[in-house]
Tab-separated table of C-alpha atoms in Angstrom:
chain	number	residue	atom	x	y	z
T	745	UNK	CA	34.052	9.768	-104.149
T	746	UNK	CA	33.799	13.123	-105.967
T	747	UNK	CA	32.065	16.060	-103.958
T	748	UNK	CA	29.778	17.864	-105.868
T	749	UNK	CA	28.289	20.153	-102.714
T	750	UNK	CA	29.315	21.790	-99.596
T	751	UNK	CA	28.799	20.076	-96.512
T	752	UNK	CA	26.117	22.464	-95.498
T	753	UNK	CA	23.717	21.710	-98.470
T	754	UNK	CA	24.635	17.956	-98.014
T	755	UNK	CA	23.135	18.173	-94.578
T	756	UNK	CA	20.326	20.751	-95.400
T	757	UNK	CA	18.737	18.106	-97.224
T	758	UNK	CA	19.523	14.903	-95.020
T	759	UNK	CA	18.121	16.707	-92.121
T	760	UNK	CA	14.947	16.482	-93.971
T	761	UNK	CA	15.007	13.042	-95.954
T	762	UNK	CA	16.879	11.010	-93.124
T	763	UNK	CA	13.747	11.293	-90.572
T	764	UNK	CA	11.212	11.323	-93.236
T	765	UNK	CA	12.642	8.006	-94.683
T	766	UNK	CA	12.506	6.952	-90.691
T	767	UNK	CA	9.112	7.879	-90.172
T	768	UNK	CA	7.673	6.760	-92.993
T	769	UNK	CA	9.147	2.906	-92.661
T	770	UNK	CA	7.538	3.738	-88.875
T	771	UNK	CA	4.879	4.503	-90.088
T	772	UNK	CA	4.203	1.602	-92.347
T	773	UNK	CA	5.007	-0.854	-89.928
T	774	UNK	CA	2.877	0.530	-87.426
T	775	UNK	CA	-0.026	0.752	-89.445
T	776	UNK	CA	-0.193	-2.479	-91.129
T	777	UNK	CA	-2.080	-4.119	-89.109
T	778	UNK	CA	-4.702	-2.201	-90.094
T	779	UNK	CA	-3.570	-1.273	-93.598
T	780	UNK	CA	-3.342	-5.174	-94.423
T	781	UNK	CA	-6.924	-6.194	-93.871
T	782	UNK	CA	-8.517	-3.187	-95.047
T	783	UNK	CA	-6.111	-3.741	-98.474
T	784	UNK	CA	-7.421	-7.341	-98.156
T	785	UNK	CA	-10.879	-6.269	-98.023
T	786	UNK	CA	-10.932	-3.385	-100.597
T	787	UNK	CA	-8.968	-6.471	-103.055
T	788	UNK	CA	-12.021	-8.910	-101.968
T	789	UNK	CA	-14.582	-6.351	-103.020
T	790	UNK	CA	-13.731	-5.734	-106.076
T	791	UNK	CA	-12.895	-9.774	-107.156
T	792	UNK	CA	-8.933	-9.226	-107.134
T	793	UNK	CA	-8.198	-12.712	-105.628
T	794	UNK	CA	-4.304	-12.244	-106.167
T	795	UNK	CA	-4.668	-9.538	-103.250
T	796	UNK	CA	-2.807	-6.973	-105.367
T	797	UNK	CA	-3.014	-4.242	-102.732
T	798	UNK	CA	-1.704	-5.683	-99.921
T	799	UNK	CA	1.355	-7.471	-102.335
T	800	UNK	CA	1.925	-4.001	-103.203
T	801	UNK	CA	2.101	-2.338	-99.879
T	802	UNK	CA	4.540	-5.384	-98.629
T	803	UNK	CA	6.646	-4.192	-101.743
T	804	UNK	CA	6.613	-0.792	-100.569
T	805	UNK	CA	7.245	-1.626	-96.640
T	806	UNK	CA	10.076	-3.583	-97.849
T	807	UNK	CA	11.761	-0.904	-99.826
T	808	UNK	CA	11.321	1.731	-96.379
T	809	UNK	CA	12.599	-1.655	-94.335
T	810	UNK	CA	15.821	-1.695	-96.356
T	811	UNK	CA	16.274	2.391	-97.094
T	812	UNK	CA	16.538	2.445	-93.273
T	813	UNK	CA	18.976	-0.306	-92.742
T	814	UNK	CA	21.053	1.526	-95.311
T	815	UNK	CA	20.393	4.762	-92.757
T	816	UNK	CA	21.178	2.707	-89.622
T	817	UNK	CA	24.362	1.144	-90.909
T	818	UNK	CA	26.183	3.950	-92.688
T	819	UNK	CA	27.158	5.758	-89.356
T	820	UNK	CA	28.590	2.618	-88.066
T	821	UNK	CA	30.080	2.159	-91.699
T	822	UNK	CA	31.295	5.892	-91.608
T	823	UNK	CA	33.424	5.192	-88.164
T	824	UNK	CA	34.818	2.014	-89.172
T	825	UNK	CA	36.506	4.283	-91.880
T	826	UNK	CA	38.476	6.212	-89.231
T	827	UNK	CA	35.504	8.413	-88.934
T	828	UNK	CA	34.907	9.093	-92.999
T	829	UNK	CA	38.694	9.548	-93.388
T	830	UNK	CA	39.281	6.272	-95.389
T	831	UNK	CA	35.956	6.214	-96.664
T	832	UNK	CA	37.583	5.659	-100.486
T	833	UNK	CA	39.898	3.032	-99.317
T	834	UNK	CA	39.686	-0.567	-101.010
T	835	UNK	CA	38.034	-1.950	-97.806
T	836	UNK	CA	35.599	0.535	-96.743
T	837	UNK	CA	34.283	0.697	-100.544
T	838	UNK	CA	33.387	-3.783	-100.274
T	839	UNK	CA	31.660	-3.050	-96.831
T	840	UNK	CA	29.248	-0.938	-98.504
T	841	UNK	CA	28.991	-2.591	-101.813
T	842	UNK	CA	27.965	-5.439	-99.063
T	843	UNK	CA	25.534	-3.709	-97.926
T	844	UNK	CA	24.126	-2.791	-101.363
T	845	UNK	CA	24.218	-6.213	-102.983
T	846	UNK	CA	21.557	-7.325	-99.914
T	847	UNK	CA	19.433	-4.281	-100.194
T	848	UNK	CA	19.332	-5.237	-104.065
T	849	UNK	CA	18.995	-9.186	-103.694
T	850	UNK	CA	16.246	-8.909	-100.894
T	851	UNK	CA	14.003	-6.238	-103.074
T	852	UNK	CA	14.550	-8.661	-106.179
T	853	UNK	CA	13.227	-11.690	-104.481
T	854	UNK	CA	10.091	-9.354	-102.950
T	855	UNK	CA	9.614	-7.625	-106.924
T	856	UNK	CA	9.521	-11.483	-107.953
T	857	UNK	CA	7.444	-13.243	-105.229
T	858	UNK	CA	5.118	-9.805	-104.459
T	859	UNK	CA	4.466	-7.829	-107.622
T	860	UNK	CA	5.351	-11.096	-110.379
T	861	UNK	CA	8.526	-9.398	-111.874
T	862	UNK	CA	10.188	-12.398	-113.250
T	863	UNK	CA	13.307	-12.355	-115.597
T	864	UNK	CA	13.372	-14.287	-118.548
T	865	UNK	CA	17.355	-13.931	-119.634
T	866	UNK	CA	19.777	-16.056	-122.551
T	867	UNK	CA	21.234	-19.214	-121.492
T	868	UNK	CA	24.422	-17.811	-121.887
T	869	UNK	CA	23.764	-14.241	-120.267
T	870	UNK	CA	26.940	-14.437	-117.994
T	871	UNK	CA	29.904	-15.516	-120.894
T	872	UNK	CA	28.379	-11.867	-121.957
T	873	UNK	CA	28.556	-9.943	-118.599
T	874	UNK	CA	31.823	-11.273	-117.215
T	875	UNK	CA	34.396	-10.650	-117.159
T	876	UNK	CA	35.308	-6.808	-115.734
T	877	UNK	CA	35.716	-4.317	-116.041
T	878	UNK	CA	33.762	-3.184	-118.356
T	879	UNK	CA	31.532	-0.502	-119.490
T	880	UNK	CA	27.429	-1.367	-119.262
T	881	UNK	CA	24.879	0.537	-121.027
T	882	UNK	CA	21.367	-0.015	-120.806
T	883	UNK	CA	17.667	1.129	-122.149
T	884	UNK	CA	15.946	2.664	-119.136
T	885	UNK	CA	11.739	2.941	-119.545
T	886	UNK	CA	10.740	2.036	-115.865
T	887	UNK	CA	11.463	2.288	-112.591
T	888	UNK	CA	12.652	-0.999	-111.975
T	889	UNK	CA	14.910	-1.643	-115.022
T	890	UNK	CA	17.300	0.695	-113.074
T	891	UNK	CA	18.382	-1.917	-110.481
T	892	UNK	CA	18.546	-4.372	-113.791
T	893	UNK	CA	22.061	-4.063	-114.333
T	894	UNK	CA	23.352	-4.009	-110.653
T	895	UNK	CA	21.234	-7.478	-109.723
T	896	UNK	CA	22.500	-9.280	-112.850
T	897	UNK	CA	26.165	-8.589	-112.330
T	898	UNK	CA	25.689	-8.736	-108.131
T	899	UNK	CA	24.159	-12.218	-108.505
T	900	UNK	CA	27.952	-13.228	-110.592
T	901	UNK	CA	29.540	-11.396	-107.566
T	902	UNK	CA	30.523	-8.547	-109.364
T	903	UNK	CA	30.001	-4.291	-108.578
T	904	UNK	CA	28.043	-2.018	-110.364
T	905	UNK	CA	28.935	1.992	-109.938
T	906	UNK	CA	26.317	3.644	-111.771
T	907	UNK	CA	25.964	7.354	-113.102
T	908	UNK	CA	22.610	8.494	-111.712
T	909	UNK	CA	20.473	11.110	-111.461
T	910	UNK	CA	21.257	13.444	-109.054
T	911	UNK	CA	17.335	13.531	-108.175
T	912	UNK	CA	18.022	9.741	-106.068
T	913	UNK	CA	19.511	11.986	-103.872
T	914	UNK	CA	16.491	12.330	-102.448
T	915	UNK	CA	16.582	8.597	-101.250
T	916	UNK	CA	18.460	9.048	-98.450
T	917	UNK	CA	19.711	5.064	-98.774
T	918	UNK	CA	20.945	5.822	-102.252
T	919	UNK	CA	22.491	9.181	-100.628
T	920	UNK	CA	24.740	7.502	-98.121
T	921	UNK	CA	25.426	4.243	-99.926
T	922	UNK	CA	25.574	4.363	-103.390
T	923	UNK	CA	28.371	7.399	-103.378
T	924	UNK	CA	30.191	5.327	-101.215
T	925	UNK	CA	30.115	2.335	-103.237
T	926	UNK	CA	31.596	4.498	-106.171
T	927	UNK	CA	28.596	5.730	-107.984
T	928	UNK	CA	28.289	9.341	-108.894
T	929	UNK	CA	24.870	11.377	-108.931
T	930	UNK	CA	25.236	14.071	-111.598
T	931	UNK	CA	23.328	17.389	-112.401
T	932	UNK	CA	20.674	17.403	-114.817
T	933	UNK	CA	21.193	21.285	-115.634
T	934	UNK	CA	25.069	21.237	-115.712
T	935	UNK	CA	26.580	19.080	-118.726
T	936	UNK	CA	30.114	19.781	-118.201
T	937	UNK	CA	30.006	19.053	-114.171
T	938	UNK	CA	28.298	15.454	-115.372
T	939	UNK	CA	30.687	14.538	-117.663
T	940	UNK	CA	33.492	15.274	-115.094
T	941	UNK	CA	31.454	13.081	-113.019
T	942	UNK	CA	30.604	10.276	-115.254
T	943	UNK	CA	34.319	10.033	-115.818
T	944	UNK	CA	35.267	9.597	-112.414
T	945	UNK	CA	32.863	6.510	-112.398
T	946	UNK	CA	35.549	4.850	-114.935
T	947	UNK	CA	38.822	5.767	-113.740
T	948	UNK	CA	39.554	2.734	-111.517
T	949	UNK	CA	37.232	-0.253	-112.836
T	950	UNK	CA	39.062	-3.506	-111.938
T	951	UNK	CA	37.822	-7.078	-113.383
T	952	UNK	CA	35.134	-7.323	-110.670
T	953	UNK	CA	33.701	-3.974	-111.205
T	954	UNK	CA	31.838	-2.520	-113.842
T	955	UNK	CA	30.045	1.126	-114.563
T	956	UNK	CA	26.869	1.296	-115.743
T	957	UNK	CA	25.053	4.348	-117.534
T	958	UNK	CA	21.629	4.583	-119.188
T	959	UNK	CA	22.434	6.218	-122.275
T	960	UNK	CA	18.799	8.445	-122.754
T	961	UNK	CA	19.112	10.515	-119.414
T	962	UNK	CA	15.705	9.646	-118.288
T	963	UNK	CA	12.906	7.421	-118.647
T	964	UNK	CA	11.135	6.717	-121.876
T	965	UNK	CA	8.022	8.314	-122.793
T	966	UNK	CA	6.410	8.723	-126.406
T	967	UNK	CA	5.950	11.918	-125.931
T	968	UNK	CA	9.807	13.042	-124.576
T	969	UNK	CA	11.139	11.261	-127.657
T	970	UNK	CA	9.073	13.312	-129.937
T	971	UNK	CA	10.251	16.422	-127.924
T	972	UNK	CA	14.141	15.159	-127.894
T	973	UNK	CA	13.627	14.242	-132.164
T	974	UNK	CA	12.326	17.761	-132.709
T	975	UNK	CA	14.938	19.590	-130.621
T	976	UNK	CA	17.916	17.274	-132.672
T	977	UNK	CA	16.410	17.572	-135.996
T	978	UNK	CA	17.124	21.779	-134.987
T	979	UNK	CA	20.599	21.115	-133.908
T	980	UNK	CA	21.455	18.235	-135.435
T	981	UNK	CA	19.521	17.251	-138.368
T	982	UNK	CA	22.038	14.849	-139.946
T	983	UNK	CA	21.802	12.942	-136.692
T	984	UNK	CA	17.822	13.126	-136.576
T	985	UNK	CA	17.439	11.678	-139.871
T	986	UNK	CA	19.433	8.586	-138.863
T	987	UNK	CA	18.071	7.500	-135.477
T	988	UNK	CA	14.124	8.875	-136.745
T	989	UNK	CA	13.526	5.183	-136.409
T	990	UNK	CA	13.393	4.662	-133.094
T	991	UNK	CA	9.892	3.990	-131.599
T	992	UNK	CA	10.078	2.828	-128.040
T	993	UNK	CA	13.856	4.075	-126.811
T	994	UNK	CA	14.930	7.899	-126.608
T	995	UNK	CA	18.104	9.297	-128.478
T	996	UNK	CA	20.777	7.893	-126.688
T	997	UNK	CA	23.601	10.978	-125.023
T	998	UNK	CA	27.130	10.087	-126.439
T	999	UNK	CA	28.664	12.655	-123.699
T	1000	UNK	CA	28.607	10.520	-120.538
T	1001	UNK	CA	29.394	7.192	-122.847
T	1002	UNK	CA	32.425	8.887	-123.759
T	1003	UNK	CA	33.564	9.922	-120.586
T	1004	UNK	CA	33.424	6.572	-119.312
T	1005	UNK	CA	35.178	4.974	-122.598
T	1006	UNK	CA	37.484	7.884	-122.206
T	1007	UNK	CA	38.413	6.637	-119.121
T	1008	UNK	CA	38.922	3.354	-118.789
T	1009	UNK	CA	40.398	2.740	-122.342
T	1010	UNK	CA	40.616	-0.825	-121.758
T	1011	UNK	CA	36.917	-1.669	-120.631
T	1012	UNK	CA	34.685	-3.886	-123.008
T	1013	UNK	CA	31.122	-2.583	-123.655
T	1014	UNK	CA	28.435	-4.314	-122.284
T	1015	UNK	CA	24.864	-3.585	-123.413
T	1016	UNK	CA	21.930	-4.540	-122.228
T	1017	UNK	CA	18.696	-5.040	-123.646
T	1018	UNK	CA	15.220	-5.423	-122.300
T	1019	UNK	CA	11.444	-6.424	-122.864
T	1020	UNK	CA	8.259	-5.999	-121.053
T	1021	UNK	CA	8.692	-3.513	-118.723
T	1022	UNK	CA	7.344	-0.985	-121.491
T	1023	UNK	CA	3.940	-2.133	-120.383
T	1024	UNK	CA	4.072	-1.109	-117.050
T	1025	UNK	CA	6.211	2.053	-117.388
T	1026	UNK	CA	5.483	3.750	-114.119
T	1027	UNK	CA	5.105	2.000	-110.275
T	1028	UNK	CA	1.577	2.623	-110.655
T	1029	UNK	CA	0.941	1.138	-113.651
T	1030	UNK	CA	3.094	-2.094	-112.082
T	1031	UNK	CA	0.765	-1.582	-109.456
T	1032	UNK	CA	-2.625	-1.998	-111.673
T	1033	UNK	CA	-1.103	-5.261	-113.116
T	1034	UNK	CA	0.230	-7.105	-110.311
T	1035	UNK	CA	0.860	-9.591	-110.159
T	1036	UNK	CA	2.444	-9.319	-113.803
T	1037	UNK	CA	1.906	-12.650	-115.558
T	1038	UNK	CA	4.749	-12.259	-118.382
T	1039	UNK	CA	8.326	-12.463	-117.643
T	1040	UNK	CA	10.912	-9.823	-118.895
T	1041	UNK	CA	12.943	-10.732	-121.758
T	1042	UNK	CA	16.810	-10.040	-120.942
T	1043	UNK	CA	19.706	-10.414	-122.959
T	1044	UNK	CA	23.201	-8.719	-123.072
T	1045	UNK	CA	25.659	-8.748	-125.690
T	1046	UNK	CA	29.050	-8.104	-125.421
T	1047	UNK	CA	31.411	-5.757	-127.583
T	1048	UNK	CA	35.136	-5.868	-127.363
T	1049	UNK	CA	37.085	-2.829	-127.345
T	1050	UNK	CA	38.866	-2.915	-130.212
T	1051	UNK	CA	35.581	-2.337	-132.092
T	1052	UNK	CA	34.328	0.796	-130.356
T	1053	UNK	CA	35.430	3.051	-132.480
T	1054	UNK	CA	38.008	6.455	-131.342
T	1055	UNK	CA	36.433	9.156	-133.183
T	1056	UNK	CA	33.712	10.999	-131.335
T	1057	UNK	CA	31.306	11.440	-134.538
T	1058	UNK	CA	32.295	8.122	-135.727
T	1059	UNK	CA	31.351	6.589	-131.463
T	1060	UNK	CA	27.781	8.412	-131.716
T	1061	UNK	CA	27.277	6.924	-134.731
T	1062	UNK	CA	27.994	3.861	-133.470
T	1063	UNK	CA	26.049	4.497	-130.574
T	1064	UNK	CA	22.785	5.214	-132.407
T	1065	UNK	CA	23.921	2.055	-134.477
T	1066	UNK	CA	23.135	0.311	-131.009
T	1067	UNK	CA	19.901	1.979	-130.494
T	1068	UNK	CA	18.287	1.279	-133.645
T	1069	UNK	CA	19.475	-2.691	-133.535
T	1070	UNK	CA	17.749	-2.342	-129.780
């Protein structure tokens, strides 16, 4: 684990996400016994027999249920690693990628029996996701498509480290776990400091761990791709003229693919592919349609190294190759 930021800003903003995350799963718990029938109610007024509310607010008390077991356990976590001094070692990394695969199985089962997320994925999903390591790329347009990767390859027993935003930060149970469990949160505003980062991610894969990056930066929106088209077809309009096909995906960024290529020369590519969650795009609009009556279509198709190509023009290339056929 890589650190980006004195200890001083690392604890400036814990000391105000840690008890806010605590209060706020107080909070929820506390109140629902009044929260619950008055969601009840306000779903019975207006006809919504599927109680949409109140599945919604479970969701939500889940997610502040399992953000502060993720608070509660990484002190006793941090000790058992000689007080954070072998917090890298072998062992202490599986203890919290333990801790992560339950966070992300228990939220999975709640998405699919609360809010009607159900995944719809190929017979033959896992000959394409196993074995490690490897490096996984996905589409990202919602929310909830970013825990996509990690529950598919958690549910073969595998590890995801993931290159995220350094805005998750904010969760405090993505602060303390996830950059223990090897994933890196990098800058939005500082390119060269996230490819360092992204790099890191893909220096040590092993054939039960895997690195996953969504290629676009951030989530899809119509009208961010026709801001990111404009600003390539300035800078690059070669580029722009062969990936001005894409309707529902955003240019995918070559630089933190390449790191992670870069890095673990060895590692097949994985990518991912997704339908349905374009409907429902933000957690509110998941929120309007719950329960969600159509399953997301998954599938994931495997690309052995020896046909990524070496040269960087010729691996964006191939890389908007990717985005198009997605």
């Amino acid at each position: 684990m890589k650190d980006t930021e004195s200890a001083a800003q690392r604890w400036e903003r814990r000391r105000v996400t840690i008890p806010t995350m605590l209060g706020a799963t107080v909070a929820a718990l506390l109140l629902a016994p009044i929260i619950v029938p008055a969601a009840v109610a306000w779903d019975a007024v207006r006809l919504r027999w599927s109680l949409p509310s109140v599945r919604v607010y479970l969701f939500v008390a889940q997610y502040l249920i399992n953000d502060t077991v993720e608070i509660l356990a990484a002190g006793p976590l941090w000790m058992m690693a000689r007080f954070g001094t072998t917090i890298d070692r072998p062992a202490s990394r599986r203890r919290h990628e333990r801790l992560q695969a339950w966070s992300i199985a228990v939220l999975a089962r709640r998405a699919e029996r609360l809010l009607g997320i159900r995944l719809d994925t190929d017979p033959d999903i896992d000959e394409a996701l196993i074995p490690g390591p490897a490096i996984v790329i996905c589409r990202h347009v919602s929310l909830f498509d970013a825990s996509l990767p990690a529950l598919l390859y958690e549910q073969l027993g595998h590890h995801t480290r993931g290159v995220i935003m350094a805005e998750l930060l904010a969760d405090p149970g993505f602060d303390l776990l996830y950059q223990r469990a090897g994933s890196v949160f990098i800058p939005r505003d500082n390119h060269a400091e996230a490819i360092d980062l992204a790099a890191t991610t893909g220096a040590d894969l092993d054939e039960r761990t895997v690195a996953v990056i969504f290629p676009e930066g951030r989530l899809f929106r119509p009208e961010i791709l026709a801001r990111s088209l404009q600003r390539l077809t300035e800078r690059d309009p070669d580029r722009a003229a062969r990936i001005a096909g894409l309707r529902h995906l955003l240019p995918p960024r070559p630089g933190g693919v390449n790191a992670l290529l870069d890095a673990a020369p060895t590692a097949d590519v994985v990518v991912i592919s997704h339908a349905g969650f374009d409907r429902h795009p933000t957690f509110a609009a998941v929120a309007r349609a719950v329960p969600l009556n159509r399953a997301i279509r998954v599938t994931a198709r495997r690309i052995a190294r020896s046909e990524v190509p070496t040269d960087l023009p010729a691996r964006t290339a191939w890389l908007d190759r990717l985005w198009l056929e997605m």
